Coordinates of C-alpha atoms in Angstrom, one line a residue:
M1 CA 21.2 4.6 21.0
K2 CA 19.1 2.3 23.8
L3 CA 17.4 -1.2 23.8
D4 CA 14.2 -1.8 22.4
N5 CA 12.4 -3.2 25.1
Q6 CA 8.3 -2.9 24.1
L7 CA 6.5 -5.8 23.6
L8 CA 4.0 -4.7 20.9
V9 CA 0.2 -6.3 20.4
L10 CA 0.8 -7.9 17.1
A11 CA -2.1 -6.8 14.1
L12 CA -0.6 -9.3 11.3
G13 CA -3.0 -9.5 8.6
A14 CA -3.8 -12.6 6.7
S15 CA -4.4 -14.0 3.1
F16 CA -7.9 -14.0 2.1
L17 CA -7.4 -16.9 -0.4
V18 CA -8.4 -20.1 0.6
S19 CA -6.9 -23.4 -1.9
A20 CA -8.8 -25.5 -4.3
C21 CA -8.2 -28.3 -1.9
A22 CA -9.8 -27.0 1.2
T23 CA -12.9 -28.1 2.3
A24 CA -16.3 -26.1 1.6
R25 CA -19.5 -26.5 1.4
V26 CA -20.7 -28.5 -1.7
A27 CA -22.9 -26.7 -4.2
E28 CA -25.1 -28.7 -6.3
P29 CA -23.2 -31.8 -8.1
G30 CA -24.4 -31.3 -11.7
S31 CA -25.4 -34.5 -13.7
S32 CA -23.6 -38.2 -12.7
A33 CA -21.2 -37.4 -15.4
A34 CA -19.8 -34.0 -14.3
Q35 CA -19.8 -35.0 -10.9
Q36 CA -17.5 -38.3 -12.0
H37 CA -15.4 -36.0 -14.2
F38 CA -15.0 -34.1 -11.0
E39 CA -14.1 -36.9 -8.6
R40 CA -11.5 -37.6 -11.0
G41 CA -10.1 -34.6 -11.7
K42 CA -9.8 -33.6 -8.1
Q43 CA -8.2 -36.7 -7.0
L44 CA -5.3 -35.9 -9.9
F45 CA -5.4 -32.3 -9.0
N46 CA -5.0 -33.1 -4.9
D47 CA -1.8 -35.6 -6.3
E48 CA -0.6 -32.6 -8.5
A49 CA -0.9 -34.5 -11.4
Y50 CA -2.2 -30.6 -13.0
D51 CA -2.2 -30.9 -16.3
K52 CA -4.4 -34.6 -16.6
A53 CA -6.7 -32.6 -14.3
A54 CA -7.4 -29.8 -16.0
P55 CA -9.4 -32.0 -19.1
L56 CA -11.5 -33.5 -16.5
L57 CA -12.3 -30.1 -14.4
R58 CA -13.2 -28.6 -17.8
E59 CA -15.8 -31.3 -18.6
A60 CA -16.9 -31.1 -15.2
C61 CA -17.7 -27.9 -14.9
E62 CA -18.9 -27.8 -18.3
G63 CA -21.8 -30.4 -17.1
G64 CA -23.1 -28.3 -14.3
S65 CA -20.7 -29.1 -11.7
A66 CA -19.8 -25.8 -9.9
R67 CA -17.3 -27.7 -7.6
G68 CA -15.8 -28.5 -10.7
C69 CA -15.6 -24.7 -12.2
Y70 CA -14.1 -23.5 -8.5
F71 CA -11.2 -25.7 -9.4
L72 CA -10.8 -24.9 -12.7
A73 CA -10.8 -21.5 -11.9
Y74 CA -8.6 -22.3 -9.2
S75 CA -6.0 -23.4 -12.2
Y76 CA -6.2 -20.9 -14.0
A77 CA -5.4 -18.2 -12.2
A78 CA -2.3 -20.2 -10.1
G79 CA -1.2 -21.4 -14.1
L80 CA -1.4 -25.0 -12.6
G81 CA -2.0 -27.1 -15.5
V82 CA -3.0 -24.9 -17.6
K83 CA -1.6 -21.9 -19.3
R84 CA -2.3 -18.8 -16.3
V85 CA -5.2 -16.9 -17.6
P86 CA -6.7 -14.7 -15.1
E87 CA -9.4 -13.4 -16.8
R88 CA -10.7 -17.4 -17.2
A89 CA -10.2 -17.6 -13.6
V90 CA -12.7 -14.6 -12.9
S91 CA -15.7 -16.0 -14.9
L92 CA -15.5 -19.6 -13.8
Y93 CA -14.7 -18.2 -9.7
N94 CA -18.2 -15.8 -10.8
K95 CA -20.1 -18.9 -12.3
A96 CA -19.4 -21.2 -9.8
C97 CA -20.3 -18.6 -7.1
D98 CA -23.4 -18.0 -9.0
A99 CA -24.4 -21.6 -8.5
G100 CA -24.1 -21.3 -4.9
E101 CA -20.2 -22.4 -4.1
T102 CA -19.1 -20.6 -1.5
E103 CA -15.1 -20.9 -2.0
A104 CA -15.7 -19.7 -5.4
C105 CA -17.5 -16.9 -3.8
H106 CA -15.2 -16.3 -1.5
N107 CA -11.9 -16.4 -3.5
L108 CA -13.6 -13.7 -6.0
A109 CA -14.6 -11.5 -2.8
S110 CA -10.9 -11.8 -2.3
M111 CA -9.6 -10.9 -5.6
Y112 CA -11.5 -8.0 -5.6
A113 CA -10.0 -7.4 -2.2
E114 CA -7.1 -7.5 -2.9
G115 CA -7.3 -5.8 -6.6
T116 CA -5.4 -9.3 -7.4
D117 CA -5.8 -9.9 -11.8
V118 CA -9.3 -7.5 -11.4
P119 CA -9.5 -3.9 -11.0
R120 CA -9.7 -3.3 -6.5
D121 CA -13.7 -3.5 -5.6
T122 CA -13.5 -3.0 -1.5
E123 CA -17.8 -2.9 -2.0
R124 CA -17.8 -5.6 -3.9
A125 CA -16.1 -7.4 -2.2
L126 CA -17.4 -6.8 1.3
E127 CA -20.8 -7.6 -0.7
I128 CA -19.8 -10.7 -1.2
F129 CA -17.9 -11.1 2.5
E130 CA -21.0 -10.3 4.6
D131 CA -23.3 -12.4 2.0
L132 CA -21.3 -15.3 3.3
C133 CA -20.5 -14.8 6.7
E134 CA -24.6 -14.6 7.4
R135 CA -24.2 -17.9 5.6
G136 CA -22.1 -18.8 8.1
R137 CA -18.7 -18.8 6.6
A138 CA -16.9 -17.6 9.4
L139 CA -13.0 -16.9 7.3
S140 CA -14.6 -14.5 5.4
C141 CA -16.8 -13.0 8.1
R142 CA -12.8 -12.3 9.2
N143 CA -12.1 -11.0 5.9
A144 CA -14.9 -8.1 5.8
A145 CA -13.9 -7.6 9.5
Q146 CA -9.9 -6.7 8.6
L147 CA -11.4 -4.6 5.8
Y148 CA -13.2 -2.4 8.1
H149 CA -10.8 -2.3 10.3
R150 CA -8.4 -1.3 7.7
G151 CA -10.2 1.2 6.4
E152 CA -10.9 0.7 3.1
R153 CA -13.8 2.3 2.6
G154 CA -11.8 5.5 3.0
R155 CA -12.2 5.2 7.0
A156 CA -11.9 2.9 9.3
D157 CA -15.7 1.0 10.8
N158 CA -14.4 0.0 14.2
E159 CA -17.5 -0.6 15.1
R160 CA -18.7 -3.2 12.5
A161 CA -15.6 -4.6 12.1
R162 CA -15.7 -5.8 15.7
S163 CA -19.3 -7.4 15.7
L164 CA -17.7 -9.1 12.3
F165 CA -14.3 -10.1 14.4
E166 CA -17.1 -11.7 16.9
D167 CA -19.1 -13.3 14.5
G168 CA -16.1 -15.4 13.1
C169 CA -15.0 -15.7 16.2
D170 CA -18.3 -17.9 17.0
G171 CA -18.0 -19.4 13.9
G172 CA -15.0 -21.2 14.9
N173 CA -12.0 -18.9 13.0
M174 CA -9.9 -18.5 16.0
N175 CA -7.8 -15.9 13.3
S176 CA -11.1 -13.8 14.3
C177 CA -11.1 -14.4 17.6
F178 CA -7.1 -12.9 18.1
W179 CA -8.3 -10.1 16.1
L180 CA -11.3 -9.3 18.0
G181 CA -9.2 -9.9 21.7
V182 CA -6.8 -6.9 19.7
M183 CA -9.5 -4.8 19.4
H184 CA -10.8 -5.5 23.4
Y185 CA -7.3 -4.5 24.0
M186 CA -7.3 -1.7 22.5
G187 CA -10.5 -0.3 23.2
E188 CA -11.3 -0.3 19.5
G189 CA -15.2 -0.7 18.5
G190 CA -16.3 0.1 21.8
D191 CA -14.4 -0.2 25.3
R192 CA -10.8 -1.7 26.5
D193 CA -11.3 -4.4 28.5
H194 CA -8.6 -6.3 29.1
E195 CA -9.7 -9.1 30.1
R196 CA -11.4 -9.9 27.9
A197 CA -9.0 -9.7 25.2
H198 CA -6.9 -11.9 27.6
E199 CA -10.0 -14.5 27.4
L200 CA -10.4 -14.2 23.5
Y201 CA -6.1 -14.8 23.2
K202 CA -6.7 -18.0 24.8
E203 CA -9.5 -18.9 22.9
A204 CA -7.4 -18.4 19.7
C205 CA -4.4 -19.9 20.7
D206 CA -6.4 -22.7 22.6
G207 CA -7.6 -23.3 18.7
G208 CA -4.0 -23.2 17.4
D209 CA -3.4 -19.4 16.3
M210 CA -0.1 -19.0 16.9
L211 CA -0.9 -15.1 17.3
G212 CA -2.9 -15.6 19.4
C213 CA -0.6 -17.3 21.8
H214 CA 1.6 -14.2 20.9
N215 CA -0.6 -12.3 22.2
L216 CA -1.6 -14.3 25.4
G217 CA 2.1 -14.0 26.2
M218 CA 1.8 -10.3 26.0
T219 CA -0.9 -10.6 28.4
Y220 CA 1.1 -12.6 31.1
V221 CA 4.1 -10.0 30.9
E222 CA 2.3 -7.1 30.7
G223 CA -0.2 -7.9 34.0
A224 CA -3.3 -6.9 31.2
G225 CA -5.7 -8.8 32.0
V226 CA -4.4 -11.3 34.3
E227 CA -1.7 -11.5 36.8
Y228 CA 1.7 -10.7 35.8
D229 CA 3.5 -14.3 34.9
G230 CA 6.7 -14.3 33.5
A231 CA 6.9 -18.1 33.2
R232 CA 3.4 -18.5 31.4
A233 CA 4.8 -15.9 28.9
H234 CA 7.9 -17.0 28.4
T235 CA 6.3 -20.5 27.6
L236 CA 3.8 -19.2 25.4
F237 CA 6.5 -17.5 23.2
E238 CA 8.8 -20.3 23.2
R239 CA 6.0 -22.3 21.7
V240 CA 5.1 -19.8 18.8
C241 CA 9.0 -19.4 17.8
D242 CA 9.1 -23.1 17.7
E243 CA 6.1 -23.0 14.9
G244 CA 8.5 -20.5 12.8
V245 CA 6.5 -16.9 14.0
A246 CA 9.2 -15.0 13.8
R247 CA 7.7 -12.6 15.9
G248 CA 7.3 -14.9 18.5
C249 CA 11.0 -15.3 18.3
H250 CA 11.2 -11.2 19.0
S251 CA 9.3 -11.7 22.1
L252 CA 11.1 -14.7 23.1
A253 CA 13.9 -12.7 23.3
L254 CA 13.0 -9.8 24.8
T255 CA 12.1 -12.5 28.2
Y256 CA 15.9 -13.4 27.7
I257 CA 16.7 -9.3 28.0
H258 CA 14.3 -8.5 31.2
G259 CA 14.4 -11.7 32.7
H260 CA 10.6 -12.2 32.8
G261 CA 10.7 -16.6 33.8
V262 CA 13.7 -17.2 33.2
P263 CA 17.4 -15.7 33.8
Q264 CA 19.0 -12.9 31.7
A265 CA 20.7 -14.2 28.9
P266 CA 21.5 -11.0 26.5
E267 CA 23.5 -13.9 24.5
R268 CA 20.5 -16.0 24.3
A269 CA 18.6 -13.1 23.4
A270 CA 21.2 -12.3 20.7
K271 CA 20.4 -15.3 18.2
L272 CA 17.0 -15.1 19.1
F273 CA 16.7 -11.5 17.6
A274 CA 19.5 -12.7 14.9
R275 CA 17.2 -15.2 13.8
A276 CA 14.3 -13.0 13.7
C277 CA 15.7 -10.4 11.8
T278 CA 15.9 -13.2 9.0
E279 CA 12.9 -14.0 9.2
G280 CA 11.7 -10.1 8.3
I281 CA 11.0 -8.6 12.2
P282 CA 12.9 -5.1 12.0
D283 CA 12.6 -4.5 15.5
S284 CA 14.8 -7.9 15.9
C285 CA 17.3 -6.1 14.0
Y286 CA 17.9 -3.6 15.8
N287 CA 17.8 -5.1 19.2
A288 CA 20.5 -7.4 17.7
G289 CA 22.6 -4.1 16.6
N290 CA 22.3 -2.3 19.9
L291 CA 23.3 -5.8 21.3
Y292 CA 26.4 -5.5 19.7
A293 CA 27.0 -1.7 19.9
L294 CA 26.4 -1.1 23.7
G295 CA 28.7 -3.6 24.3
K296 CA 25.9 -5.7 26.4
L297 CA 28.3 -9.0 25.3
G298 CA 30.9 -8.5 26.1
E299 CA 33.6 -5.5 23.7
A300 CA 31.3 -3.3 22.3
D301 CA 31.4 -4.4 18.6
H302 CA 29.9 -2.0 16.0
A303 CA 31.6 -3.6 12.9
R304 CA 28.8 -6.6 14.3
A305 CA 26.4 -4.0 14.7
V306 CA 26.4 -1.7 11.7
P307 CA 24.7 -5.0 9.6
F308 CA 21.8 -5.3 11.8
F309 CA 21.2 -1.5 11.7
E310 CA 21.1 -1.3 8.1
K311 CA 18.7 -4.4 7.9
A312 CA 16.3 -2.7 10.1
C313 CA 16.6 0.3 8.5
D314 CA 15.9 -1.5 5.2
G315 CA 12.6 -2.4 7.5
D316 CA 12.3 1.5 7.5
L317 CA 12.6 1.6 11.7
I318 CA 14.6 4.4 11.0
E319 CA 16.5 5.1 14.8
A320 CA 18.6 2.4 13.2
C321 CA 19.2 4.5 9.9
H322 CA 21.0 6.7 12.2
N323 CA 22.4 4.7 14.3
A324 CA 24.1 2.9 11.3
G325 CA 25.2 6.3 9.5
H326 CA 26.9 7.1 12.8
I327 CA 28.7 4.3 13.3
Y328 CA 30.3 4.9 9.5
D329 CA 30.5 8.5 10.0
K330 CA 32.7 8.1 13.3
G331 CA 34.6 4.9 12.0
M332 CA 33.3 2.9 15.3
N333 CA 33.7 0.0 13.1
G334 CA 36.9 0.2 12.4
E335 CA 36.9 2.9 9.3
E336 CA 35.5 5.8 8.7
T337 CA 33.5 5.9 5.7
P338 CA 31.1 8.8 5.6
K339 CA 30.1 8.1 2.3
K340 CA 28.3 5.1 3.8
A341 CA 26.8 7.2 6.3
L342 CA 25.1 10.1 3.9
P343 CA 22.2 8.2 2.9
L344 CA 21.3 6.5 5.9
F345 CA 21.0 9.9 7.5
L346 CA 19.5 11.2 5.0
K347 CA 16.8 8.2 5.0
A348 CA 16.5 9.1 8.9
C349 CA 15.8 12.9 8.2
D350 CA 13.4 12.3 5.6
A351 CA 11.9 10.4 8.2
G352 CA 11.5 13.4 10.4
T353 CA 14.9 12.5 12.6
V354 CA 16.4 15.7 13.4
R355 CA 20.2 15.1 14.8
A356 CA 20.4 12.9 11.1
C357 CA 19.8 16.1 9.0
F358 CA 22.5 17.7 11.4
R359 CA 24.5 15.2 11.1
A360 CA 23.6 14.9 7.3
G361 CA 24.1 19.0 6.8
A362 CA 27.8 18.3 8.5
L363 CA 28.5 16.0 5.6
Y364 CA 28.1 18.3 2.8
H365 CA 29.5 21.4 5.3
Q366 CA 32.8 19.5 5.6
G367 CA 33.0 17.7 2.3
R368 CA 33.0 14.6 4.1
G369 CA 32.1 11.1 1.2
V370 CA 31.1 14.0 -0.7
T371 CA 31.1 16.7 -3.0
K372 CA 31.1 20.0 -0.1
D373 CA 28.2 21.8 -0.9
V374 CA 27.5 24.7 2.0
E375 CA 24.1 25.2 0.3
R376 CA 22.8 21.7 0.8
A377 CA 24.2 22.0 4.3
R378 CA 22.2 25.0 4.9
S379 CA 18.6 23.4 3.7
L380 CA 19.3 20.9 6.0
Y381 CA 20.9 22.7 9.2
K382 CA 17.9 24.7 8.5
K383 CA 15.6 21.7 8.8
A384 CA 17.7 20.6 11.9
C385 CA 17.1 24.0 13.3
D386 CA 13.6 25.2 13.3
E387 CA 13.4 21.8 14.6
Q388 CA 15.1 23.0 17.7
H389 CA 18.7 20.9 17.2
E390 CA 20.7 23.5 18.9
G391 CA 23.8 21.7 16.8
A392 CA 21.7 22.8 13.6
C393 CA 21.1 26.5 14.6
L394 CA 24.8 26.8 15.8
N395 CA 26.2 25.7 12.5
L396 CA 23.3 27.1 10.4
G397 CA 24.5 30.9 12.5
S398 CA 27.8 30.4 11.4
L399 CA 27.4 30.0 7.6
A400 CA 24.8 32.9 8.1
G401 CA 27.4 34.8 9.2
V402 CA 28.9 35.0 5.6
D403 CA 27.4 37.4 3.6
A404 CA 27.6 37.1 -0.2
D405 CA 31.7 38.7 -0.4
G406 CA 32.6 35.9 2.3
E407 CA 33.1 39.0 4.6
P408 CA 31.4 38.8 8.0
D409 CA 27.4 39.4 8.4
P410 CA 27.4 38.6 12.6
K411 CA 23.5 40.0 11.9
Q412 CA 22.5 37.4 9.9
A413 CA 24.0 35.2 12.5
R414 CA 22.3 36.8 15.8
P415 CA 19.3 35.0 15.6
Y416 CA 20.6 31.8 14.8
F417 CA 23.3 32.1 17.7
E418 CA 20.2 33.5 19.5
R419 CA 18.5 29.8 19.0
A420 CA 20.8 27.7 19.5
C421 CA 21.9 29.4 23.2
D422 CA 18.1 29.1 24.2
G423 CA 17.8 25.5 22.8
G424 CA 21.1 24.8 25.4
S425 CA 23.5 25.4 23.5
G426 CA 26.8 26.5 25.3
M427 CA 28.7 27.8 22.5
G428 CA 25.8 29.6 21.1
C429 CA 25.5 31.0 23.7
F430 CA 29.1 32.1 24.1
L431 CA 29.3 33.6 20.4
L432 CA 26.4 35.0 20.6
G433 CA 28.3 36.8 24.0
R434 CA 31.2 37.6 22.4
M435 CA 29.1 39.3 20.0
H436 CA 27.9 41.4 22.7
L437 CA 31.2 42.2 24.0
E438 CA 32.6 43.5 21.1
G439 CA 29.3 45.0 19.5
H440 CA 29.2 42.6 16.1
G441 CA 26.0 43.1 14.7
V442 CA 24.2 44.5 18.1
E443 CA 25.1 46.8 20.5
R444 CA 27.6 46.6 22.9
D445 CA 26.9 45.1 26.0
V446 CA 29.0 43.8 28.7
T447 CA 26.5 43.2 30.9
R448 CA 24.3 41.3 28.4
A449 CA 27.8 40.0 27.7
R450 CA 28.9 38.4 30.6
E451 CA 25.2 36.5 31.5
L452 CA 25.6 34.5 28.6
F453 CA 29.4 33.9 28.9
E454 CA 27.7 32.5 32.4
R455 CA 25.2 30.2 30.7
A456 CA 27.7 28.8 28.4
C457 CA 29.7 27.9 31.8
A458 CA 27.1 25.8 32.8
E459 CA 27.1 24.2 29.6
N460 CA 29.9 23.3 29.9
V461 CA 31.9 26.1 27.6
A462 CA 36.0 26.5 29.2
R463 CA 36.1 30.0 27.2
A464 CA 32.8 31.3 28.6
C465 CA 34.0 30.5 32.0
F466 CA 37.1 32.2 31.6
E467 CA 35.3 35.2 29.7
A468 CA 32.6 35.6 32.6
G469 CA 35.3 34.9 35.7
S470 CA 37.5 37.9 34.0
K471 CA 34.6 40.7 33.9
Y472 CA 34.6 39.6 37.8
V473 CA 37.8 40.4 37.9
F474 CA 37.8 44.0 36.0
A475 CA 34.8 44.3 37.1
K476 CA 32.9 44.5 33.2
G477 CA 28.9 44.3 33.5
V478 CA 29.3 43.4 36.8
N479 CA 30.5 44.4 40.4
Q480 CA 33.7 43.1 41.2
D481 CA 33.8 39.8 42.6
F482 CA 37.2 37.8 43.1
D483 CA 35.1 34.7 44.7
R484 CA 33.2 34.7 42.3
A485 CA 35.4 34.9 39.3
R486 CA 37.8 31.6 41.4
E487 CA 34.6 29.3 41.1
L488 CA 34.6 30.4 37.1
F489 CA 38.3 30.2 36.4
E490 CA 38.2 26.5 38.2
R491 CA 35.8 25.8 36.5
A492 CA 37.3 26.4 32.9
C493 CA 40.7 25.4 34.2
E494 CA 39.7 21.9 35.3
N495 CA 38.3 21.9 31.6
K496 CA 41.7 22.4 30.4
Q497 CA 41.2 26.2 29.6
A498 CA 45.0 27.1 30.4
K499 CA 44.1 31.1 30.3
A500 CA 41.6 30.6 33.3
C501 CA 44.7 28.1 35.0
H502 CA 46.6 31.3 35.0
N503 CA 44.0 33.8 35.9
L504 CA 43.5 31.4 39.3
G505 CA 47.0 31.6 39.8
M506 CA 47.2 34.8 39.9
L507 CA 44.3 35.1 42.3
Y508 CA 46.5 33.0 44.5
V509 CA 49.5 34.9 44.0
H510 CA 47.9 38.2 45.1
G511 CA 45.5 36.5 47.8
W512 CA 42.1 37.7 45.7
G513 CA 39.2 36.4 46.9
V514 CA 41.7 33.5 48.2
T515 CA 44.1 32.9 50.9
A516 CA 47.4 33.3 49.3
D517 CA 49.4 30.0 48.1
L518 CA 52.2 30.9 46.0
S519 CA 52.4 26.6 46.3
R520 CA 49.2 26.6 44.3
A521 CA 50.2 29.0 42.3
R522 CA 53.0 27.7 41.2
S523 CA 51.1 24.4 40.6
L524 CA 48.0 26.2 38.4
F525 CA 51.0 27.8 36.4
Q526 CA 52.6 25.0 36.0
K527 CA 49.2 23.5 34.3
A528 CA 48.4 26.6 32.2
C529 CA 52.4 26.8 30.5
S530 CA 51.5 22.4 29.8
A531 CA 48.8 23.7 28.1
G532 CA 50.3 26.0 25.8
N533 CA 49.5 29.5 27.7
F534 CA 53.2 31.2 27.7
V535 CA 52.7 33.9 30.0
A536 CA 52.0 31.5 32.6
C537 CA 55.3 29.4 31.3
D538 CA 57.3 32.8 32.2
Y539 CA 55.6 33.5 35.8
E540 CA 56.4 29.6 36.7
G541 CA 59.6 29.9 35.6
Q542 CA 60.2 33.3 37.7
M543 CA 58.7 31.6 41.2
Q544 CA 61.4 28.2 40.4
N545 CA 64.2 30.8 39.9
Q546 CA 63.6 32.9 43.3
G547 CA 62.2 29.5 44.7
W548 CA 58.3 31.3 45.3
G549 CA 55.9 28.4 46.5
G550 CA 58.5 25.5 46.0
A551 CA 62.2 24.6 45.9
K552 CA 64.3 27.0 43.9
A553 CA 65.3 25.2 40.5
P554 CA 67.2 27.5 38.4
K555 CA 67.8 25.5 35.8
R556 CA 64.1 24.6 35.0
A557 CA 63.5 28.4 35.5
R558 CA 66.0 28.7 32.1
E559 CA 63.5 26.8 30.2
L560 CA 60.6 28.3 31.3
F561 CA 61.6 30.9 30.1
K562 CA 62.8 30.0 26.8
K563 CA 59.3 28.1 25.9
A564 CA 58.2 31.3 27.2
C565 CA 60.0 33.6 24.5
N566 CA 60.1 30.7 21.7
G567 CA 56.3 31.6 21.8
D568 CA 57.0 35.0 21.7
H569 CA 56.5 36.5 25.3
A570 CA 58.2 39.3 25.4
E571 CA 58.6 38.6 29.0
G572 CA 59.9 35.6 29.3
C573 CA 62.4 36.6 26.8
Y574 CA 63.7 39.5 29.1
N575 CA 63.5 36.7 31.6
L576 CA 65.5 34.1 29.7
G577 CA 68.0 37.4 28.5
L578 CA 68.8 37.7 32.3
S579 CA 69.0 33.9 32.9
Y580 CA 71.9 34.3 30.2
E581 CA 73.5 37.6 31.9
R582 CA 74.1 35.8 35.3
D583 CA 74.9 32.6 34.9
E584 CA 71.8 31.1 36.6
G585 CA 70.5 27.6 35.6
G586 CA 73.0 27.4 32.7
P587 CA 76.6 28.8 31.6
Q588 CA 76.6 32.7 30.8
D589 CA 76.0 33.3 27.6
I590 CA 75.9 36.9 26.7
E591 CA 75.5 36.5 23.3
A592 CA 72.8 34.7 23.8
A593 CA 71.7 37.2 26.3
Q594 CA 71.6 39.7 23.2
R595 CA 69.9 38.0 21.2
V596 CA 66.7 36.7 23.4
H597 CA 67.1 40.6 24.1
E598 CA 67.0 41.8 21.0
K599 CA 63.6 39.8 20.4
A600 CA 62.2 41.2 23.2
C601 CA 62.7 44.6 22.7
K602 CA 60.8 44.0 19.1
L603 CA 57.9 42.4 20.7
G604 CA 57.3 45.7 23.4
E605 CA 59.6 44.5 26.0
Q606 CA 61.2 48.3 27.5
Q607 CA 63.2 46.4 30.1
S608 CA 65.2 44.6 27.1
C609 CA 65.4 47.4 25.1
D610 CA 67.4 49.4 27.7
R611 CA 69.5 46.4 28.6
L612 CA 70.7 46.3 24.8
R613 CA 71.7 49.8 25.4
W614 CA 73.6 49.0 27.7
F615 CA 75.9 46.3 26.1
R616 CA 76.3 49.0 23.4
N617 CA 77.5 51.5 25.6

């Protein structure tokens, strides 16, 4: 998880329609009676007495008042004082437009552009908008430009869009200035020019366009077309946020995260992100989640993080889907709920988040939160493996390594282990090494096995370090090299690989590649024994019993022999039997001695078999 720290170029659309109350270029008024009806109807409309306004507006329209037709059309479109009848609204907008009412033309074009109550017709919308633009209607210039910019005719025409935004800006439409600034900033429809973008954002902002103020702040943060000024950016974002523009609150929060013009204050940022999140900014939800999940506000609080991630996921911020799923899957919010994790992982997987495919596959594989489904798991693993997710390739290899009868089939597993290994999976290299060592699915090749074990060791697979070290000790697939063996055993032992600790102890006992050091050997045997290596327990017991590498401790030795014998280590049972025979480390107990010698004999310890014959004779 990482905190989003990018200030994005904002490019938000706006409503194409204008209300009936807006100021317009007035068409021919019609008869004086019609004009009187219109004026009275308009007053009632503005007073929201729509049911009383409608009859007067109808009379005005029928008497030749284009404005009356326009207001009446708006009433039918919105259902104000009359039943909403879209077809009637379209007919009246056409009538008013034909009579020269520009706002009616504009709204009619907007309906065609958006497909509102009429079939979508971009060409018709552009025809009307561009005609109005040529007649000096700046808002229509902007709307036509947006259609070209969005590629509503099949592909974007940024040169035409840029020209129309310029016309709109020159005509006083501040949102056009904002959009023109975006195009200069991005280099769309012409050269990239951050200085000109900065100027246009400032013009838009000075004219009251909050999006212009927002992007003006961004230029100060990024030093794009102007010198960096964090304080100026902070002031602008604060103004935009106070005006109710959620993206301004998001960017204001980022100034508190990064210290742009203000001291860093993650607590203040969290509140602003939460505010912007509730107003529909997925990035803010994601960032709020990260502040809690990463412990930026004190202790990590995944329970508070997960609702923010889920809301960001609802806004199709896919990384948030994965993060929420991960919290539920691992129980990081206090309760492991894989059932909630699965749909989040699947959504992220469908959107191309490879590790989410892997995690969803693991849930199906293990039957956690869902009925176990190996085929579904295999499908998800394959999707992730095909995108080079080494863990998925590893698990896919494990599934592929079983034939229809449930028997191992290493030939199927091999290519997936190879892909896992090549992708950096130490376990993939280790398992591939085992296949080469044992000749399963491949020709036996100890040298290749040792090479793979060393690659796996470099990825901190302790068992692989032990296997590679053993090959250097016994000269299997490589020249004998006790010094290299010691390095590998040390690495494995540090990672709690008990056999490696035991073997490292043996090197110090015999002085192979190191200066003999019985004290060090005794310590290593103790570490190996504590980790469950019963051979090491026996060796430590012998050293404790004889006082090699430290003080003599026969009582401790007997305990260690007993532990080794309980672990079915034959020599440990033999030494425990001797301890009982000789009164070493505790009372003499011949019966106990015979019992453990009998166990050792069954385990193949010939010396114990000899002791049993001696007792019987």
